[in-house]
Short mmCIF file of C-alpha atoms and ligand atoms in Angstrom, two decimals:
data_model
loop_
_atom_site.label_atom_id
_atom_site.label_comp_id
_atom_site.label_asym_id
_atom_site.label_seq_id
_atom_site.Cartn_x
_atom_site.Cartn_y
_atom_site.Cartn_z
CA UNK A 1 153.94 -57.72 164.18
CA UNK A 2 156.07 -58.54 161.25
CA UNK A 3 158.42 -61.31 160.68
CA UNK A 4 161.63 -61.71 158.24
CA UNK A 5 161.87 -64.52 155.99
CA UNK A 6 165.60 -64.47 154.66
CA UNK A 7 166.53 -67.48 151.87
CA UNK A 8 170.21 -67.50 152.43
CA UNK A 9 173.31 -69.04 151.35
CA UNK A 10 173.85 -66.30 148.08
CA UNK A 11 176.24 -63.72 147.51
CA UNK A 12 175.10 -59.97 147.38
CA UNK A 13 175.64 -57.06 144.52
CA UNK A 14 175.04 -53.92 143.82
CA UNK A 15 175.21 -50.77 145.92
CA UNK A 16 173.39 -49.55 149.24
CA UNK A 17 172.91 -45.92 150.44
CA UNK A 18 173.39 -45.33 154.24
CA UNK A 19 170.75 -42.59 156.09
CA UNK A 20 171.74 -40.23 158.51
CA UNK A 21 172.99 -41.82 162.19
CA UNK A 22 169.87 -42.89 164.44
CA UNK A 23 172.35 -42.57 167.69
CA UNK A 24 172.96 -38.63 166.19
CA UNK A 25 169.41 -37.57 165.69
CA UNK A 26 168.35 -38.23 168.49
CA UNK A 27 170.04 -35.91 170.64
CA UNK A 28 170.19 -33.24 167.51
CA UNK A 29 166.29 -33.25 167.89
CA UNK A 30 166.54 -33.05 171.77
CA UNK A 31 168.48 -29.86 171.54
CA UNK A 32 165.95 -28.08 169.88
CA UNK A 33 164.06 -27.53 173.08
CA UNK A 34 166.67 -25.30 174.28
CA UNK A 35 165.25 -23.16 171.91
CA UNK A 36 161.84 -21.24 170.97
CA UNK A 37 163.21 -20.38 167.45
CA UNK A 38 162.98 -22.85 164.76
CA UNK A 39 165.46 -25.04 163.87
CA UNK A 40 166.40 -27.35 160.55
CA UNK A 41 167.35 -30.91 160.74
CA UNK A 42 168.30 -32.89 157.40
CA UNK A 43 168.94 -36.12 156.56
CA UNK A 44 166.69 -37.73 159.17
CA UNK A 45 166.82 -41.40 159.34
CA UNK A 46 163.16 -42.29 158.77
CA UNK A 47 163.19 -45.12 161.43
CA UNK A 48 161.03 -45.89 164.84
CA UNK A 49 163.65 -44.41 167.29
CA UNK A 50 163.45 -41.30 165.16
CA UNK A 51 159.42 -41.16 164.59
CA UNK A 52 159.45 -41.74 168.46
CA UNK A 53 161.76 -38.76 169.60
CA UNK A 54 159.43 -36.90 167.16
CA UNK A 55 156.50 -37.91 169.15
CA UNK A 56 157.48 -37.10 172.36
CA UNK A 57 158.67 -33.55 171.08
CA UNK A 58 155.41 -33.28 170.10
CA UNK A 59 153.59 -34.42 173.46
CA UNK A 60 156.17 -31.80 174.77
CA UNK A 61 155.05 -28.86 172.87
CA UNK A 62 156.54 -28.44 169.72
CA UNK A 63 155.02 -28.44 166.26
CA UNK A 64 157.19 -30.90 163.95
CA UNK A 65 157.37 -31.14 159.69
CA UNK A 66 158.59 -33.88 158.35
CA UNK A 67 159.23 -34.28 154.37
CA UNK A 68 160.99 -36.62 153.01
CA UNK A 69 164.14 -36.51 155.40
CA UNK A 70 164.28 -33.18 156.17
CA UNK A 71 162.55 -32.08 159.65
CA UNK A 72 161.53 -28.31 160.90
CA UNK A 73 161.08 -28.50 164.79
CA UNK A 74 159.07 -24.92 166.06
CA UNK A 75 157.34 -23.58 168.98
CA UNK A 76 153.82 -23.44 169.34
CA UNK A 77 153.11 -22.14 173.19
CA UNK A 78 155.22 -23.03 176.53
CA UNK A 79 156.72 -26.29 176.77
CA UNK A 80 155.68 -29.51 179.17
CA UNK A 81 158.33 -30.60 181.80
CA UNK A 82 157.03 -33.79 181.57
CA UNK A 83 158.47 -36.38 179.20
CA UNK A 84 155.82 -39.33 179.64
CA UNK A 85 156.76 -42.75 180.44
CA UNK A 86 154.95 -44.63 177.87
CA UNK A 87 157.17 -42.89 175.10
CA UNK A 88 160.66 -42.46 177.12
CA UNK A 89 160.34 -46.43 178.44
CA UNK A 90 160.55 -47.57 174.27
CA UNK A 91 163.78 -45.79 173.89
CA UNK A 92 166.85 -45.01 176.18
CA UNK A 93 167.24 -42.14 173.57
CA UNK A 94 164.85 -40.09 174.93
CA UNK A 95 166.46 -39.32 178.39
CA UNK A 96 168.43 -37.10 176.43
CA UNK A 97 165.54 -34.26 177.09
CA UNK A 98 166.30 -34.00 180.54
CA UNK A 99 169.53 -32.05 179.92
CA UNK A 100 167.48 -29.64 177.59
CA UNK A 101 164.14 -29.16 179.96
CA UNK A 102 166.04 -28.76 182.70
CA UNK A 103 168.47 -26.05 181.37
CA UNK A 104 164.93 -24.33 179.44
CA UNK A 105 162.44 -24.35 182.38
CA UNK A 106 164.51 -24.95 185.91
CA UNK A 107 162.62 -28.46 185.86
CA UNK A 108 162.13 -31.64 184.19
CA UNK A 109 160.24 -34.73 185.00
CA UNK A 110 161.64 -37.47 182.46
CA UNK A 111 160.53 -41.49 183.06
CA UNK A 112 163.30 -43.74 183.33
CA UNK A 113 164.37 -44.79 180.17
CA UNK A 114 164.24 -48.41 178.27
CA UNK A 115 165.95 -49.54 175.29
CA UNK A 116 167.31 -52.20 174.00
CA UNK A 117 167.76 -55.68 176.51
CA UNK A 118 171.67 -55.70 176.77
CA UNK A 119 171.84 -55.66 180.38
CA UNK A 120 171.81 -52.98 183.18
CA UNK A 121 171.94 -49.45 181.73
CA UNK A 122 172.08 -46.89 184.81
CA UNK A 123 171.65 -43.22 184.88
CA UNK A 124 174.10 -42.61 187.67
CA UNK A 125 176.55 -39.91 185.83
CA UNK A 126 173.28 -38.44 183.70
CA UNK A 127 172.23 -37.40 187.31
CA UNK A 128 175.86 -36.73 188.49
CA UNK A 129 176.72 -34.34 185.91
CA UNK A 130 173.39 -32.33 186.30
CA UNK A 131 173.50 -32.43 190.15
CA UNK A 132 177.09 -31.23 189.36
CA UNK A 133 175.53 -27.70 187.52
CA UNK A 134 173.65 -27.36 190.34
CA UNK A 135 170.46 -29.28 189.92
CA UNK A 136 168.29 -31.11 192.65
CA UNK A 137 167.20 -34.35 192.15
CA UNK A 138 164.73 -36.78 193.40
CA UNK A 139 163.06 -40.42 192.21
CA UNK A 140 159.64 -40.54 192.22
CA UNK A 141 157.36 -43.38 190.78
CA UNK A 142 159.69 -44.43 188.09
CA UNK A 143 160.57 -40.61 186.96
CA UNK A 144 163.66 -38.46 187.77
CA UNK A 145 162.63 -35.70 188.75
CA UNK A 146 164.86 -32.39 189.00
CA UNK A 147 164.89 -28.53 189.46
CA UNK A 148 166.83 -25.68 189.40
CA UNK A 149 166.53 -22.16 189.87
CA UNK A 150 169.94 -21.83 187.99
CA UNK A 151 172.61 -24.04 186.62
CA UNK A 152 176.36 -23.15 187.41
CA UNK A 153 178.83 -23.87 185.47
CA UNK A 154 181.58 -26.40 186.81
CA UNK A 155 184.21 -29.04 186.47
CA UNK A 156 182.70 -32.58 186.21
CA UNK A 157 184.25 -36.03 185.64
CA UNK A 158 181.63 -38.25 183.92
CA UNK A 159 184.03 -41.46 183.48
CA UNK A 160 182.86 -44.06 184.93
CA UNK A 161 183.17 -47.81 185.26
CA UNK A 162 182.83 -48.73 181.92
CA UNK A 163 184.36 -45.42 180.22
CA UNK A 164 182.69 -42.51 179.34
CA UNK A 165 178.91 -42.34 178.71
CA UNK A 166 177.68 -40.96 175.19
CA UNK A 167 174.01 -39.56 176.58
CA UNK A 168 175.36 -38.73 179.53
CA UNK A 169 177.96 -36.46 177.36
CA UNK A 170 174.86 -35.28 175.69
CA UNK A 171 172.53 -34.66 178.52
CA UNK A 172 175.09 -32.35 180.50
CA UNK A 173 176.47 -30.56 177.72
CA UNK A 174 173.16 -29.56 176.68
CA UNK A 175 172.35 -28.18 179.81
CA UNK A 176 175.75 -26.46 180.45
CA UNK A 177 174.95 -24.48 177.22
CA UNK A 178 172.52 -22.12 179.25
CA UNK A 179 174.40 -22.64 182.75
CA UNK A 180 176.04 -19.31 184.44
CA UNK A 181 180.18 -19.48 183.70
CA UNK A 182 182.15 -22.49 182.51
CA UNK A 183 181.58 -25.76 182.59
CA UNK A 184 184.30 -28.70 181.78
CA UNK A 185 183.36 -32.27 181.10
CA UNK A 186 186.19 -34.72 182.11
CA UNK A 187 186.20 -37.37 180.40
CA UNK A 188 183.30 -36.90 178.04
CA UNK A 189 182.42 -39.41 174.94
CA UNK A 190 183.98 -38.33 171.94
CA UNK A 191 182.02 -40.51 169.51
CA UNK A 192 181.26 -38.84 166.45
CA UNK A 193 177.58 -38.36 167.49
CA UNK A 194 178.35 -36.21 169.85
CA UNK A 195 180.65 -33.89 167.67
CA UNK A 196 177.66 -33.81 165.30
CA UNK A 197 175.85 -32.90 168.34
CA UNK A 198 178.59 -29.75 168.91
CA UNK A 199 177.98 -28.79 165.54
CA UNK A 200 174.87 -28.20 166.33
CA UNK A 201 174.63 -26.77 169.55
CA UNK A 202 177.30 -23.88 168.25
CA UNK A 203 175.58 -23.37 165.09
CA UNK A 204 172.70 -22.50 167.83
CA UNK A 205 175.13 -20.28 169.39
CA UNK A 206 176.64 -22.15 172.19
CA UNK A 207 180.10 -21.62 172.95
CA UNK A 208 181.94 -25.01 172.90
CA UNK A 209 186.07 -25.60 173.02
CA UNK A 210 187.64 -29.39 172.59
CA UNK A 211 184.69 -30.63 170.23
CA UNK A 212 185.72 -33.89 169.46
CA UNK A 213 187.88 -34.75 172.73
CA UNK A 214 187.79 -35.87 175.97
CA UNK A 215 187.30 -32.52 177.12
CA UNK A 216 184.13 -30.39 176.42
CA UNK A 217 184.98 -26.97 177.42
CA UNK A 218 181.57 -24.74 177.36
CA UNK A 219 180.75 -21.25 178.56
CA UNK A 220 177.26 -20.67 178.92
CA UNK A 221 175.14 -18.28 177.01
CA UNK A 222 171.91 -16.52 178.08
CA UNK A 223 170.11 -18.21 175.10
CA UNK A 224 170.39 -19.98 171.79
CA UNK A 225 169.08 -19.74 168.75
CA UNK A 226 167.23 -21.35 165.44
CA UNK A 227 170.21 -23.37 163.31
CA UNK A 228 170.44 -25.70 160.74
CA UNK A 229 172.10 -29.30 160.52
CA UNK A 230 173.40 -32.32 158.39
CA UNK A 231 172.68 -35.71 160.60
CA UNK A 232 176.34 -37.64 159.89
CA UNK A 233 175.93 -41.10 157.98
CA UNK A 234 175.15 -43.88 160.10
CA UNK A 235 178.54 -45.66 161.09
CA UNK A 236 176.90 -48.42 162.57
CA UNK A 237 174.56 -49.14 159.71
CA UNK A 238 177.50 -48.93 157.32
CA UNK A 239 179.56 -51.15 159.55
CA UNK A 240 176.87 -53.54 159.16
CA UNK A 241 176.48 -53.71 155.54
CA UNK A 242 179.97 -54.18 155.24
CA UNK A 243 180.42 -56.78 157.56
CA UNK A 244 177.28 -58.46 155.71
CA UNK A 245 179.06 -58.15 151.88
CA UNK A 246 181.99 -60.02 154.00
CA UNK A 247 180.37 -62.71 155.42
CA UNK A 248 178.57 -63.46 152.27
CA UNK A 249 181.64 -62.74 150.25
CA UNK A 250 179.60 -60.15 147.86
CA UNK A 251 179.98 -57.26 146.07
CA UNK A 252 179.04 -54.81 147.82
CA UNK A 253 179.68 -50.59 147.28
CA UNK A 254 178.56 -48.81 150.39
CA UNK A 255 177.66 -45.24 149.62
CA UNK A 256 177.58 -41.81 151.38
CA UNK A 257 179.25 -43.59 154.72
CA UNK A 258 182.10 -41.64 156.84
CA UNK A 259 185.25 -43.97 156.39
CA UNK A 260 186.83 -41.72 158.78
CA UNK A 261 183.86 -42.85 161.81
CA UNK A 262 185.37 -46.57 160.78
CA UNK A 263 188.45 -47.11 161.09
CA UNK A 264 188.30 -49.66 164.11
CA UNK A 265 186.01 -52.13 162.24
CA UNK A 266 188.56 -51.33 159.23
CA UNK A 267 191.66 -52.08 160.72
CA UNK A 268 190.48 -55.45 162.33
CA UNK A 269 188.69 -56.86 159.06
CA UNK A 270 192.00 -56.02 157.56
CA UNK A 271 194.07 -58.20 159.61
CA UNK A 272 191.08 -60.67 159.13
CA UNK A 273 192.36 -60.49 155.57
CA UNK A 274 189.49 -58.36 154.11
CA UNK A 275 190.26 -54.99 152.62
CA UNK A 276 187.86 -52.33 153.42
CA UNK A 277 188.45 -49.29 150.50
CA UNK A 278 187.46 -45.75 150.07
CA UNK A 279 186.70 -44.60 146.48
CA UNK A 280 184.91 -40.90 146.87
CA UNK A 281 182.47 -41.59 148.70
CA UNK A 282 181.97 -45.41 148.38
CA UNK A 283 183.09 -48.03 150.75
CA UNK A 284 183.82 -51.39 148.57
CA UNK A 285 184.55 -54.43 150.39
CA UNK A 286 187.34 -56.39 148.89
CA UNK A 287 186.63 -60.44 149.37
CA UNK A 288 189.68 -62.66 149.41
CA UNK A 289 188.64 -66.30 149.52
CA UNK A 290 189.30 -66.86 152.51
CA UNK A 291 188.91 -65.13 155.90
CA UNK A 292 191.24 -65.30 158.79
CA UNK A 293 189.40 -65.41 162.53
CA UNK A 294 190.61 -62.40 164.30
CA UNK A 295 189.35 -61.49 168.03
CA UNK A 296 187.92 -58.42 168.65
CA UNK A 297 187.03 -56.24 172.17
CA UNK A 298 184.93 -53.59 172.30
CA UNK A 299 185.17 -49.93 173.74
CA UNK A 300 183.96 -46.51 173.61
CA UNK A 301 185.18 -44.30 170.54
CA UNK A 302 187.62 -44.81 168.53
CA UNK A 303 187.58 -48.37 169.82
CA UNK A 304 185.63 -50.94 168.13
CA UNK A 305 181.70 -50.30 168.71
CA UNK A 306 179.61 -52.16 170.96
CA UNK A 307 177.21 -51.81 168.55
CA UNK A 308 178.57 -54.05 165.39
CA UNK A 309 179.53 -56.84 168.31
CA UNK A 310 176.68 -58.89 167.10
CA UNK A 311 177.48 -58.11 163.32
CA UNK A 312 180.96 -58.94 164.18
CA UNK A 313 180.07 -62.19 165.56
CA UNK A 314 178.09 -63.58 163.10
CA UNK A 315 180.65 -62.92 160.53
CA UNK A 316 183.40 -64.61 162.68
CA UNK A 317 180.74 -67.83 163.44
CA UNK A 318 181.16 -68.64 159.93
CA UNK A 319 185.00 -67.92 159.56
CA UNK A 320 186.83 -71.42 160.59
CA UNK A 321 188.95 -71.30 163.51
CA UNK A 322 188.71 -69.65 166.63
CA UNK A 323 188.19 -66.33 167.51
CA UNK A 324 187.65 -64.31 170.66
CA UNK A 325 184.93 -61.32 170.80
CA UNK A 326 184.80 -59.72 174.22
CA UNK A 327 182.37 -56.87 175.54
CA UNK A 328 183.85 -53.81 177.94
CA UNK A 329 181.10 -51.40 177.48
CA UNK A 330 177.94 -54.17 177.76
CA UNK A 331 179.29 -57.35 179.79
CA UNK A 332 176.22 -58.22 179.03
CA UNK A 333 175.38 -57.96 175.39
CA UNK A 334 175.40 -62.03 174.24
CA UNK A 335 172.06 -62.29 173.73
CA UNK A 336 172.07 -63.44 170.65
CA UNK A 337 175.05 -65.96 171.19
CA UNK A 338 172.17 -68.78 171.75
CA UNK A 339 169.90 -67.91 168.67
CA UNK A 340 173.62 -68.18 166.36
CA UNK A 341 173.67 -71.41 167.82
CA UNK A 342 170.44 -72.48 166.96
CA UNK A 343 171.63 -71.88 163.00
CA UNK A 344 174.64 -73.97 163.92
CA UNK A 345 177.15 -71.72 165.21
CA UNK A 346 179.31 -72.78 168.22
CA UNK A 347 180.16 -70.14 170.36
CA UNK A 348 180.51 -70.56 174.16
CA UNK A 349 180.01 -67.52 176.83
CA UNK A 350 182.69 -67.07 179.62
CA UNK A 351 181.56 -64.00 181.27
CA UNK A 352 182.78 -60.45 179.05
CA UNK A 353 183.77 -62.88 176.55
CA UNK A 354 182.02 -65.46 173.76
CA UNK A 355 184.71 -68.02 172.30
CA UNK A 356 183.51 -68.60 168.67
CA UNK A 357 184.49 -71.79 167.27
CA UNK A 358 184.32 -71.03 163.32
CA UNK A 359 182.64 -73.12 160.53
CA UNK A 360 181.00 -73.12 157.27
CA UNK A 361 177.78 -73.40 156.62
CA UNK A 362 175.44 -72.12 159.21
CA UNK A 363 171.76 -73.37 158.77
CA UNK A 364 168.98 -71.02 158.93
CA UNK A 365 166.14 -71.65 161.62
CA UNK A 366 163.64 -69.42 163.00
CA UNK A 367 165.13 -67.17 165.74
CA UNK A 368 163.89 -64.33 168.13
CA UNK A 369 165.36 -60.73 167.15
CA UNK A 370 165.67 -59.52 171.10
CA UNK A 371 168.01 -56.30 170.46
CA UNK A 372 168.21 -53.75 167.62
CA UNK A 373 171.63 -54.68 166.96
CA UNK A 374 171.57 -58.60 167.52
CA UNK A 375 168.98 -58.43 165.39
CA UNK A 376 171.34 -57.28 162.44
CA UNK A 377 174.03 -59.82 163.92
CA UNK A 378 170.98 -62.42 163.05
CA UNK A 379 170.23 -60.71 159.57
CA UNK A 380 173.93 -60.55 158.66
CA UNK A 381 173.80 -64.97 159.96
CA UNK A 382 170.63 -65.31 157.90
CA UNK A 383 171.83 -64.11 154.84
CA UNK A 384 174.90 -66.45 155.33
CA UNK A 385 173.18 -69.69 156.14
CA UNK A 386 171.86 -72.36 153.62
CA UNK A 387 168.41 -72.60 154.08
CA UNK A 388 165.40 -70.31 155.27
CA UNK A 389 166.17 -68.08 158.29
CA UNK A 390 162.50 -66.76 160.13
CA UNK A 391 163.50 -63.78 162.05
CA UNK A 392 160.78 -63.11 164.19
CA UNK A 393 160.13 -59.70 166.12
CA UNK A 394 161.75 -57.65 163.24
CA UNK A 395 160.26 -54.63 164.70
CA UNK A 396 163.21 -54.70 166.46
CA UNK A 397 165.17 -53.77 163.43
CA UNK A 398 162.55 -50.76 162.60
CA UNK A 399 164.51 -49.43 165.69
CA UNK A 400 167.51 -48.66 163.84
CA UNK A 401 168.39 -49.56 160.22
CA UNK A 402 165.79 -47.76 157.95
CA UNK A 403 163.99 -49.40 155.29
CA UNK A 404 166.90 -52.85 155.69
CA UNK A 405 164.19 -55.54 153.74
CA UNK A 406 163.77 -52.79 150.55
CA UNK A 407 167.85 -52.21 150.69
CA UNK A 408 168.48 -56.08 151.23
CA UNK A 409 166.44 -57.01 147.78
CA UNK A 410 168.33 -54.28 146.14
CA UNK A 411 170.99 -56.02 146.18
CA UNK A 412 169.78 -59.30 145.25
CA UNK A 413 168.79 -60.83 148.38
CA UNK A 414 165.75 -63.51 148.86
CA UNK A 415 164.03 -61.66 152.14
CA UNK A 416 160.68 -60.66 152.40
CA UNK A 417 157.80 -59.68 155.12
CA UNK A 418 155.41 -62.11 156.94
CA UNK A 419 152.90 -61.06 159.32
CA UNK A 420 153.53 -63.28 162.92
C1 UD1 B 1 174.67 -45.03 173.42
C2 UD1 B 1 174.02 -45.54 172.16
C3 UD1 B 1 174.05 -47.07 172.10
C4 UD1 B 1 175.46 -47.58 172.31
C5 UD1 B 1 176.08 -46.97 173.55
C6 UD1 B 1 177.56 -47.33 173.71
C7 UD1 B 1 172.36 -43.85 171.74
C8 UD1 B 1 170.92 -43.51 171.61
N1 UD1 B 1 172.65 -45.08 172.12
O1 UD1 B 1 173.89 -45.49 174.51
O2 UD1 B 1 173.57 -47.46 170.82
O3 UD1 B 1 175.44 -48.99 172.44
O4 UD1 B 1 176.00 -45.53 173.51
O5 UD1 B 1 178.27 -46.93 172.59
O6 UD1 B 1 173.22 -43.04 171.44
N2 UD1 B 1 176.71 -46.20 182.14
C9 UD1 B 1 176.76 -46.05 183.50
N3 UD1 B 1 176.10 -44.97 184.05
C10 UD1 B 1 175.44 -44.07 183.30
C11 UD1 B 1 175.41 -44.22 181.91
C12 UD1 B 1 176.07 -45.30 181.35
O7 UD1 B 1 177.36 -46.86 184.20
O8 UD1 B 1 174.87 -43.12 183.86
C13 UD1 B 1 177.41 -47.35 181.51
C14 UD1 B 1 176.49 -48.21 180.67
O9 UD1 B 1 175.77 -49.15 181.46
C15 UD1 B 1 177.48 -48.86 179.73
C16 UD1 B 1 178.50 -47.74 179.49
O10 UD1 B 1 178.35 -46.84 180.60
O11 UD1 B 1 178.11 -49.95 180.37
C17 UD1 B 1 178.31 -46.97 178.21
O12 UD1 B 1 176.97 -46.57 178.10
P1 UD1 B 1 176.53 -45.22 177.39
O13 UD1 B 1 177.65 -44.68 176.57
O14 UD1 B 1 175.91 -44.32 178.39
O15 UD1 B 1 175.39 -45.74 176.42
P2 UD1 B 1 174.16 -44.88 175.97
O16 UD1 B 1 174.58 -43.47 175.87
O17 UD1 B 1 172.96 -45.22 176.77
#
């Protein structure tokens, strides 16, 4: 296990290239078992999430080339309906093949998924949306388990308390491809992950209306076949960097990232007094010299992500003055409000929301990465602080941001590698 040694305290230069979206690979590569033909995925994030939903394609039955970041998934003989537990419990992404086997074979047996530690993460309208189409489903030793001669197509809501569910999205839409009729998804995520998702499923030949909404309108189709796709440029991982270049008030150009897929983070770094800019296809962060504290809440698309919370706080714990960040899709997700605090931050918890009291300088201290995306909020603190940050567990950040030490020292950072 590796560890992250950041010197900190140093402002940043130079430019940074952003890899296709981890959160849109994944299901992109779980669609291709709704088909035997072979299909074309570029621009694959070379990261562990990715490498894993490789390998459990694999223990499922297909035959997968990688080179360089271009993957060709194919058939090689009938597929398993059994997505192991040792590879699904690593990675919440993974339940997205129970959508897919189901709709392929009539039955799937997927483990219950893990992921990151940001609190309860249920299954409820994954199940609800299938059961919906027609499926029948049971628990059994830690798997779902579920069958069905055919899926119907059907109206389903898949809200639910905390808005609308992006795998969920995935997981039924994939299996309403190959239902009988029409099926309409109520409420469905509209994150740009799951557009790129549409894009693939209809250049596969599924029939899909409201791509992009609320509202997935899709008539089934007997089958699909082989197709080709673009991953879109990691939002998240762009949010990041840019949120990094601010709090360490560098230079930074951000290249091949979808402005468009930012606009939340934009607007609110704005008022913060930090001008985000689009020149062709490069993001440049404009510094002023000083940053206003701004509060932020999260929600699903086109709200401000869950995912850059962490980022978002680490940039605010060393902005003076107050700010308030609070979480409505993870109540949850503060887990890294204590290690900030160990570097000197102050920021206080009161249930969905942290109260960050603003300073300059943070001091860097060892601290446990616990979350993919805490882990970045720790990175993004590191890099800030005066001193030498240890970031232990940085396997954690092999999760999601690919090749972030090689990219970091590119651009003039002190970080390096230790082994634990
Ligand atoms: C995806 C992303 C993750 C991101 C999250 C929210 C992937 C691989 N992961 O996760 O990085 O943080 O979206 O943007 O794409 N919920 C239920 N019942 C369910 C499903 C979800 O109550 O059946 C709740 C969750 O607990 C959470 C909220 O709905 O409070 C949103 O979760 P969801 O959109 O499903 O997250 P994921 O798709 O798992």
């Amino acid at each position: 296990m590796d560890k992250l040694i950041i010197e900190g305290g140093r402002p940043l230069k130079g430019e940074v290239e952003i890899a296709g979206s981890k959160n849109a690979v994944l299901p992109v590569l779980a669609a291709t078992l709704l088909t035997d033909k072979p299909c074309t995925i570029r621009r694959v994030p070379k990261l562990r999430d990715s490498m894993t939903m490789i390998k459990l394609l694999r223990s499922l039955g297909k035959k997968i080339e990688m080179t360089g970041n271009d993957v060709v998934v194919e058939s090689k003989g009938p597929l398993s309906h059994v997505a192991e537990y040792k590879l699904v419990s690593t990675m919440r992404g993974s339940f997205c093949v129970l959508g897919p086997l189901l709709a392929k074979l009539g039955k799937a047996q997927v483990s219950l998924p893990g992921g990151c530690v940001i609190g309860v993460r249920p299954v409820d309208l994954h199940l609800k949306g299938l059961h919906a189409l027609g499926a029948q489903i049971s628990m059994e030793n830690g798997y779902v388990i579920t069958k069905a001669r055919t899926l119907r197509g059907t109206s389903v809501y898949l809200g639910g308390v905390f808005g609308s569910s992006v795998l969920a999205t995935a997981n039924v839409l994939m299996a309403a491809t190959l239902a009988k009729g029409q099926t309409v998804i109520e409420s469905a995520a509209c994150e740009p992950e799951i557009e790129n998702l549409c894009h693939f499923l209809q250049a596969m030949g599924a029939k899909i209306d409201g791509v992009g909404s609320h509202r997935l309108v899709i008539n089934g189709v007997r089958q699909l076949h082989g197709a080709e796709i673009h991953v879109i440029p990691d939002r998240i991982e762009a949010g990041t960097y840019i949120l990094l270049a601010a709090a360490t008030h560098s230079d930074i150009r951000i290249k091949g990232a979808n402005y468009a897929h930012l606009w939340a983070l934009v607007d609110k770094l704005k008022q913060a007094g930090v001008d985000v800019i689009q020149q062709g296809n490069v993001i440049k962060v404009k510094n002023p010299r000083t940053i206003k504290p701004v509060g932020v809440t999260t929600y699903p698309y086109p709200g401000f992500p869950t995912d850059l919370q962490a980022q978002f706080m680490a940039l605010m714990a060393v902005t003076p003055g107050i700010s308030i960040i609070t979480e409505r899709v993870y109540p949850d997700r503060f887990i890294h409000v204590a290690e900030l605090n160990r570097m000197g931050a102050d920021i206080q918890r009161e249930g969905p929301n942290a109260i960050v009291q603003g300073k300059r300088p943070l001091f860097g201290a060892p601290v446990m990465a616990s979350d993919l995306r805490a882990s970045a909020g720790l990175v993004i603190a590191g890099l800030a602080a005066k001193g030498r940050t240890e970031i232990h567990r940085m396997y954690h950040l092999e999760r999601g941001y690919e090749n972030l030490d090689n990219k970091l020292l590119a651009l003039g950072a002190r970080i390096h590698r230790e082994k634990e």
